Each structure stands twice: as structure tokens, then as C-alpha cells.
Tab-separated table of C-alpha atoms in Angstrom:
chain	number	residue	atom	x	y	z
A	27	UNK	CA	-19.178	1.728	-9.173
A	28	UNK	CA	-16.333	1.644	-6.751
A	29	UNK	CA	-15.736	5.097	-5.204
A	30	UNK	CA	-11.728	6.272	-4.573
A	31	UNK	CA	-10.587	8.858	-2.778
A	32	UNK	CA	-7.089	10.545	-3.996
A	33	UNK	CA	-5.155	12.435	-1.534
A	34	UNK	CA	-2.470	14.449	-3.436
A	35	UNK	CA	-1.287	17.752	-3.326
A	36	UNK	CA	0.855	17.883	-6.582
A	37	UNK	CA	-2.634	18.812	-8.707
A	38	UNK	CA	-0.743	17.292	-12.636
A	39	UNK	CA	-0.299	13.867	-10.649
A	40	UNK	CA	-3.985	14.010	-9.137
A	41	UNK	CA	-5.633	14.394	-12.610
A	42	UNK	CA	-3.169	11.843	-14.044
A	43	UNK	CA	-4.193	9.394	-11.547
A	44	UNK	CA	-8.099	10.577	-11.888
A	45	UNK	CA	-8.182	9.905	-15.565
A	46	UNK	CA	-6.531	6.776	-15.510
A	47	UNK	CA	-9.019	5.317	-13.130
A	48	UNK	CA	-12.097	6.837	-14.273
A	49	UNK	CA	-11.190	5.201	-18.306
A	50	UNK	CA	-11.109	2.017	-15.539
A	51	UNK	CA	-14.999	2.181	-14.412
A	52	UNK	CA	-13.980	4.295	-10.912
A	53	UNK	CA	-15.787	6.934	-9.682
A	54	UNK	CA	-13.292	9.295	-7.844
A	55	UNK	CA	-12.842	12.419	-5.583
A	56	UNK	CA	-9.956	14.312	-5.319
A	57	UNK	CA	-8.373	16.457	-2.573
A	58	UNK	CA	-5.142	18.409	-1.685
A	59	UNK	CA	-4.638	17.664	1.845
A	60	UNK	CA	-4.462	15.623	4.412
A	61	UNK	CA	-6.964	17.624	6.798
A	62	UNK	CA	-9.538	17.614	3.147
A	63	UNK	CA	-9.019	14.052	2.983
A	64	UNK	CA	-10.126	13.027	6.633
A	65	UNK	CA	-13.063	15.677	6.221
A	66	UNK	CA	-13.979	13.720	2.779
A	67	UNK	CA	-13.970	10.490	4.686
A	68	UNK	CA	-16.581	11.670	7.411
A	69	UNK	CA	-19.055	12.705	5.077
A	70	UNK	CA	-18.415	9.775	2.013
A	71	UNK	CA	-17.365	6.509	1.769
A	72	UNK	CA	-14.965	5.306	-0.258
A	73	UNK	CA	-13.772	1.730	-1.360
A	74	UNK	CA	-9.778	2.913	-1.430
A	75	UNK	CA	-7.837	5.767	-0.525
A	76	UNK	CA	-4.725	6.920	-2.518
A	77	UNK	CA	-2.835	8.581	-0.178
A	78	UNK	CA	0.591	10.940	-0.782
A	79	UNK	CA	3.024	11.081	2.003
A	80	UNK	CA	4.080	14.505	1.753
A	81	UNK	CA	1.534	16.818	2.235
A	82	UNK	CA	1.525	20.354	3.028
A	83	UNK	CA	-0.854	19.545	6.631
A	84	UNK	CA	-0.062	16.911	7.692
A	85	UNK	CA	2.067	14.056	6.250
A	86	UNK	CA	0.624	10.903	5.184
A	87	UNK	CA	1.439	8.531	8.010
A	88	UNK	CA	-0.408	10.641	10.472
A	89	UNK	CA	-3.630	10.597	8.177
A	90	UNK	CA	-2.946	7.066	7.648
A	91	UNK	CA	-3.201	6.480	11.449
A	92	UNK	CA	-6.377	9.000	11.928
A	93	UNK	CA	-8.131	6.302	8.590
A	94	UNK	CA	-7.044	3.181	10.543
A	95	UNK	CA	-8.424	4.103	13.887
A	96	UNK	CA	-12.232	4.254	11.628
A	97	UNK	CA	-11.998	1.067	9.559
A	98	UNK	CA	-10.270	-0.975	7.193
A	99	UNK	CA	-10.554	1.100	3.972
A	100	UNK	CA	-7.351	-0.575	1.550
A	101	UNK	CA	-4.922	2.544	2.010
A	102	UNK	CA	-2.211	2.713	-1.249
A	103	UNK	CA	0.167	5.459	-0.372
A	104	UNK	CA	2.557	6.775	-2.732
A	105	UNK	CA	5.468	8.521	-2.150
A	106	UNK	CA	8.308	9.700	-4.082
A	107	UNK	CA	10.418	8.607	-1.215
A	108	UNK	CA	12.396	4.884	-1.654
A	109	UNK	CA	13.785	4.291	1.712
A	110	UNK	CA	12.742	1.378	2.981
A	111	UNK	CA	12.358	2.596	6.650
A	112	UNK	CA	8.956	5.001	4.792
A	113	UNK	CA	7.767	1.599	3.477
A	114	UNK	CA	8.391	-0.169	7.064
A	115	UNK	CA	6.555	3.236	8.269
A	116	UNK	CA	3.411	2.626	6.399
A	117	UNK	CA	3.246	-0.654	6.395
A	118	UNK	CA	3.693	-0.794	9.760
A	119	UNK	CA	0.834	1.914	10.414
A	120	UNK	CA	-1.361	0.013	8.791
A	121	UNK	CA	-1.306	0.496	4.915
A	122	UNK	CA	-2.436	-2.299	2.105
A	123	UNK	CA	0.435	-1.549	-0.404
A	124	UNK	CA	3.659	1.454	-0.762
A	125	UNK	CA	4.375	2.661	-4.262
A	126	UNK	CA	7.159	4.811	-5.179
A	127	UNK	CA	6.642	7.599	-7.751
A	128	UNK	CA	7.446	7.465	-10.859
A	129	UNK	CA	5.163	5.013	-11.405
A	130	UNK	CA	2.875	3.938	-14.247
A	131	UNK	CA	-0.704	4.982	-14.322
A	132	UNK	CA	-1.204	1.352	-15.986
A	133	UNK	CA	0.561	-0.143	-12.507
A	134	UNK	CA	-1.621	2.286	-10.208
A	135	UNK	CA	-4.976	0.865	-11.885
A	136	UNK	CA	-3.954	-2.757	-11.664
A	137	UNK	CA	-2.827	-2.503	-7.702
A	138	UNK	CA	-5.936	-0.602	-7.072
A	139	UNK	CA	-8.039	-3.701	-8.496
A	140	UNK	CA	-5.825	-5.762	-6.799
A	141	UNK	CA	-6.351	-4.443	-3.044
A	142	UNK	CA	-10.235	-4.134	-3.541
A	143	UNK	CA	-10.755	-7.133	-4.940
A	144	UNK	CA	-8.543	-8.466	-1.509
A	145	UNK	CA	-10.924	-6.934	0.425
A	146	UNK	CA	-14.133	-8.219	-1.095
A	147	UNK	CA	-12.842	-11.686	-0.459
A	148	UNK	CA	-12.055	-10.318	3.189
A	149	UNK	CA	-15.247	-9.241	3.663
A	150	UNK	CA	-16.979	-12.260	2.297
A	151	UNK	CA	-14.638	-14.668	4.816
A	152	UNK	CA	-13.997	-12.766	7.833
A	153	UNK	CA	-16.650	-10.031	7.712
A	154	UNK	CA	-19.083	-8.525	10.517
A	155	UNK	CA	-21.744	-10.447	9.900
A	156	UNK	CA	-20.378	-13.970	10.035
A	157	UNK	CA	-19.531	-13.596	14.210
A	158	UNK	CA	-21.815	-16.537	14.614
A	159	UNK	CA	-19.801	-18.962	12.485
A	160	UNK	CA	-16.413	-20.546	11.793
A	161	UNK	CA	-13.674	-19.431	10.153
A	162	UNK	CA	-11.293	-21.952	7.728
A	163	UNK	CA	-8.558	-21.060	6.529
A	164	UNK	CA	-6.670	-23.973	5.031
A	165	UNK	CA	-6.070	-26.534	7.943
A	166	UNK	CA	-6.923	-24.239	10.245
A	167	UNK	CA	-10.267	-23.775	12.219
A	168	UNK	CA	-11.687	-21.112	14.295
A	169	UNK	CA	-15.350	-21.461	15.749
A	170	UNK	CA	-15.644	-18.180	17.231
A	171	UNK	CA	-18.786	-18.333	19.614
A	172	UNK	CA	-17.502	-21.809	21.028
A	173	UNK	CA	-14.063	-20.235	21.136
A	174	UNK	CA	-12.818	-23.389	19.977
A	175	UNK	CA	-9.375	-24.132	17.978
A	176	UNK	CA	-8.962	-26.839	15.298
A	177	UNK	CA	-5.763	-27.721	13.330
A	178	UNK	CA	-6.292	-30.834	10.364
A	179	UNK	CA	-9.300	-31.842	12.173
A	180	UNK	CA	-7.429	-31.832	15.553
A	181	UNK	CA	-8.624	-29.188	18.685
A	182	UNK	CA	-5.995	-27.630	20.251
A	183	UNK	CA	-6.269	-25.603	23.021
A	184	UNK	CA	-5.364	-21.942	23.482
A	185	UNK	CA	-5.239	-19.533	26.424
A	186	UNK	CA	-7.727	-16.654	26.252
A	187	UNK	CA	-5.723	-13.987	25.147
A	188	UNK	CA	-3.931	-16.381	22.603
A	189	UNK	CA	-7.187	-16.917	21.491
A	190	UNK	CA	-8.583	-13.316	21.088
A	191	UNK	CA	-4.797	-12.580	19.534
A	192	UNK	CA	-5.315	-15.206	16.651
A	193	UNK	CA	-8.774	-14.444	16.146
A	194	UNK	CA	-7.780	-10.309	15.803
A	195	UNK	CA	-5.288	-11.175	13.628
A	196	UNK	CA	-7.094	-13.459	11.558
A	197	UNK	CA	-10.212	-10.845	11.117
A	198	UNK	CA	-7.936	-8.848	9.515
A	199	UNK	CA	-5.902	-11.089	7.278
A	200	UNK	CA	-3.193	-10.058	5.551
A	201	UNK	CA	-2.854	-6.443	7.476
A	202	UNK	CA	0.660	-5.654	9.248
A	203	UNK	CA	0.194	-4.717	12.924
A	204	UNK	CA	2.888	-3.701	15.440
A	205	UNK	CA	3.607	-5.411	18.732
A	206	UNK	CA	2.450	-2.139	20.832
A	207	UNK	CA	-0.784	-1.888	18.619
A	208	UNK	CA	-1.869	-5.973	18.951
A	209	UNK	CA	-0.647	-4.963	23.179
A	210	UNK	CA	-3.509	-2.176	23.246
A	211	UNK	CA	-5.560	-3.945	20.990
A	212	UNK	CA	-5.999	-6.804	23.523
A	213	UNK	CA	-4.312	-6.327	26.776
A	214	UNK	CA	-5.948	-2.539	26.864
A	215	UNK	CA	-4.289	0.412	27.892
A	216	UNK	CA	-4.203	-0.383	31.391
A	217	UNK	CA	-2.767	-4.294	31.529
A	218	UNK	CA	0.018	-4.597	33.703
A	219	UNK	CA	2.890	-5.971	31.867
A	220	UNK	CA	4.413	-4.629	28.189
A	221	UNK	CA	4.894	-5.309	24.718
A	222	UNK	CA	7.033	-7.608	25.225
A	223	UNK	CA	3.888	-10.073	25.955
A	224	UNK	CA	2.731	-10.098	22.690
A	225	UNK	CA	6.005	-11.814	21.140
A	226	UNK	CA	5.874	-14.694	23.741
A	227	UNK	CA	1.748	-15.417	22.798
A	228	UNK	CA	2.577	-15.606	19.400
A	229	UNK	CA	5.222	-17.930	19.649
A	230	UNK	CA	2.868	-19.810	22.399
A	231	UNK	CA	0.090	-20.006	19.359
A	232	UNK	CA	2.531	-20.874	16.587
A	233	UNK	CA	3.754	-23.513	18.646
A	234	UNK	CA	0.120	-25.176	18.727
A	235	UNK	CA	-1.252	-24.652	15.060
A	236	UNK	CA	1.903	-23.956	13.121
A	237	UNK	CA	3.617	-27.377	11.840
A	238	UNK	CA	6.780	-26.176	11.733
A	239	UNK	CA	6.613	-23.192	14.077
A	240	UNK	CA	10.017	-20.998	12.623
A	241	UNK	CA	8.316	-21.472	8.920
A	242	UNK	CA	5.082	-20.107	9.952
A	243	UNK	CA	2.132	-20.400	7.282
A	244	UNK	CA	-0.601	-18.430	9.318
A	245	UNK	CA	1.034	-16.131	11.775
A	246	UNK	CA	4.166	-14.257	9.656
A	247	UNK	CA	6.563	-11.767	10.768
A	248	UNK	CA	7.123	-8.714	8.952
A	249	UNK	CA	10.573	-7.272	9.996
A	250	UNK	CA	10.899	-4.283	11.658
A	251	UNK	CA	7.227	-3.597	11.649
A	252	UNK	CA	5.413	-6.858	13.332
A	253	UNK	CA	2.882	-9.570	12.700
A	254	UNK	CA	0.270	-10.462	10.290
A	255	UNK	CA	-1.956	-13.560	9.492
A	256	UNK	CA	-1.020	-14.814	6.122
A	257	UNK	CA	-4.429	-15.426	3.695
């Protein structure tokens, strides 16, 4: 049984949410804050977290960036706030899906099987314990240990950091990571240059396994927030 954790202070909304996934086949836990909800994820683990933006701790995006620094956990926040610079926020930090309340317990459920069955597939394709192998997506070929590149049955060849870019990225397909995130990610904290470097490697790597490099279908760009691989 698939185990969710709901992070919600508004208690009606909680049990609403609860019920509707348990009549589903979910197990799920339940907590009021954001500091209960990082203390539930030490000693559990869940499948998906639920997670509220206002909270009376600590808002969501800060818990959000506390979950992302552990693992990969599908994070669905909900908010009940429509700007679209709170869904660039979250998306941007790192969250699978942003869902403005009021919505229907019926569209909750369906997202929720949505994302985890997402992440299954993930797992199966990209997971820890394939680090020996290649990855295929499409026409494109990674073979990780060789550190080799193929494109329609063609090798191209990619710096090392273009490589260890394309290979983060694809690892975690479909997830929305800023340019000063992929920068720490794999320049470290402590490379001497900026940002900046990240948008000229992925236009270097999109110019070697994209077809038509400004209609990308591997590396996309997610306005305002930054890059993802496209599964």
C-alpha cells in the first residue's frame, strides 16, 4: 500500500483529503506543520508528500527545499494562492505538480496516481541500481560507465561537464532545476566562474543531440525557473 504524507494545517481540508485517498487504497499520515512534516519524514517513508504552502512554521517552499535536499519523494503542493510567480516558486524548488485550492478531492486522487505512477517508471529507467548500464530514451543513448554519447545510432562527443550535466538531468527526468542549483550541483561550491556557465553547456549539448536545437525534445526550458529533461 502506498504510504502519503499530508502536510496541512487547515485540519477540515486534511481529513477531506485523508478520506478521499484512503476510499483510493492509500495508507496516509497527517500533520499540521511544516517542522511535524520534516520530523515525519526522518522517521517514515512515504511514496508522496502533499504539501500546503502556508503554514504556521514555516511555509511550504522552505520545507519543500529541506525534502529535496533528502531525495526525490513526488512533492504536490497546494496552495490557495494562483499567482503564477508561487507556481514558478515551487516548481522551480523542485516540486512534481502545483494545485490551487478549491480543488476536487476526485482531481487530488487522480494527480496523486499520476505522479507515483511517474516515479515508478523513473525508478525502473533511471534508478540507483542500473549505474552499470545504458540509458535510452528515444534516439538518445547514454552508456554511463563508458561515458559515451549516442544520438540515432550516431556517437557524439561531449565535454565532461556537458556530460555529467545531461546525465544529472536525465537521472531525474522530468524534474525542474534552476541554473544556480545544476551550477552547485556540478561545478561545486567552489568552481571559479558563475551561473552563467550552465546556460552556455546546455546550449553546447543541445547543439550535439538535439535535431533542431531551439525546439528541444530532451533538454526543455521552463521559463523563469530553468531546465529539465523531457521523458
Amino acid at each position: 500500500m502506498k504510504k502519503i504524507l499530508i502536510v496541512e494545517d487547515d485540519q477540515s481540508i486534511a481529513n477531506l483529503q485523508r478520506d478521499y485517498l484512503e476510499l483510493s487504497g492509500y495508507s496516509v499520515k497527517m500533520v499540521n506543520s511544516g517542522s511535524a512534516g520534516l520530523k515525519a519524514l526522518k522517521e517514515e517513508e512515504f511514496q508522496l508528500i502533499i504539501l500546503d504552502i502556508m503554514l504556521p512554521d514555516m511555509d511550504g517552499f522552505e520545507v519543500l527545499k529541506k525534502v529535496r535536499e533528502q531525495d526525490d519523494t513526488p512533492v504536490l503542493l497546494v496552495s490557495a494562492r494562483a499567482e503564477e510567480i508561487y507556481k514558478i516558486n515551487g516548481l522551480g524548488l523542485g516540486a512534481d505538480d502545483y494545485i490551487t485550492k478549491p480543488f476536487s478531492s476526485g482531481e487530488l486522487v487522480a494527480r496523486v496516481g499520476a505522479h507515483l505512477k511517474k516515479f515508478e517508471r523513473m525508478k525502473e529507467r533511471f534508478g540507483k541500481g542500473s549505474e552499470g548500464s545504458s540509458i535510452q530514451v528515444r534516439g538518445l543513448e547514454i552508456q554511463k560507465d563508458a561515458r559515451r554519447v549516442f544520438v540515432n545510432g550516431n556517437e557524439v562527443v561531449l565535454a565532461q561537464k556537458e556530460f555529467d550535466l545531461l546525465l544529472f538531468l536525465l537521472q531525474h527526468a522530468n524534474r525542474v532545476f534552476g541554473k544556480e542549483e545544476l551550477f552547485e550541483r556540478i561545478w561545486g561550491m567552489d568552481a571559479m566562474s558563475d551561473a552563467s556557465t550552465v546556460t552556455v553547456h546546455i546550449a553546447r549539448i543541445r547543439e550535439k543531440i538535439e535535431e533542431t536545437p531551439s525546439k528541444p525534445q530532451y533538454i526543455g526550458t521552463v521559463w523563469g525557473s530553468g531546465y529539465r529533461f523531457m521523458v
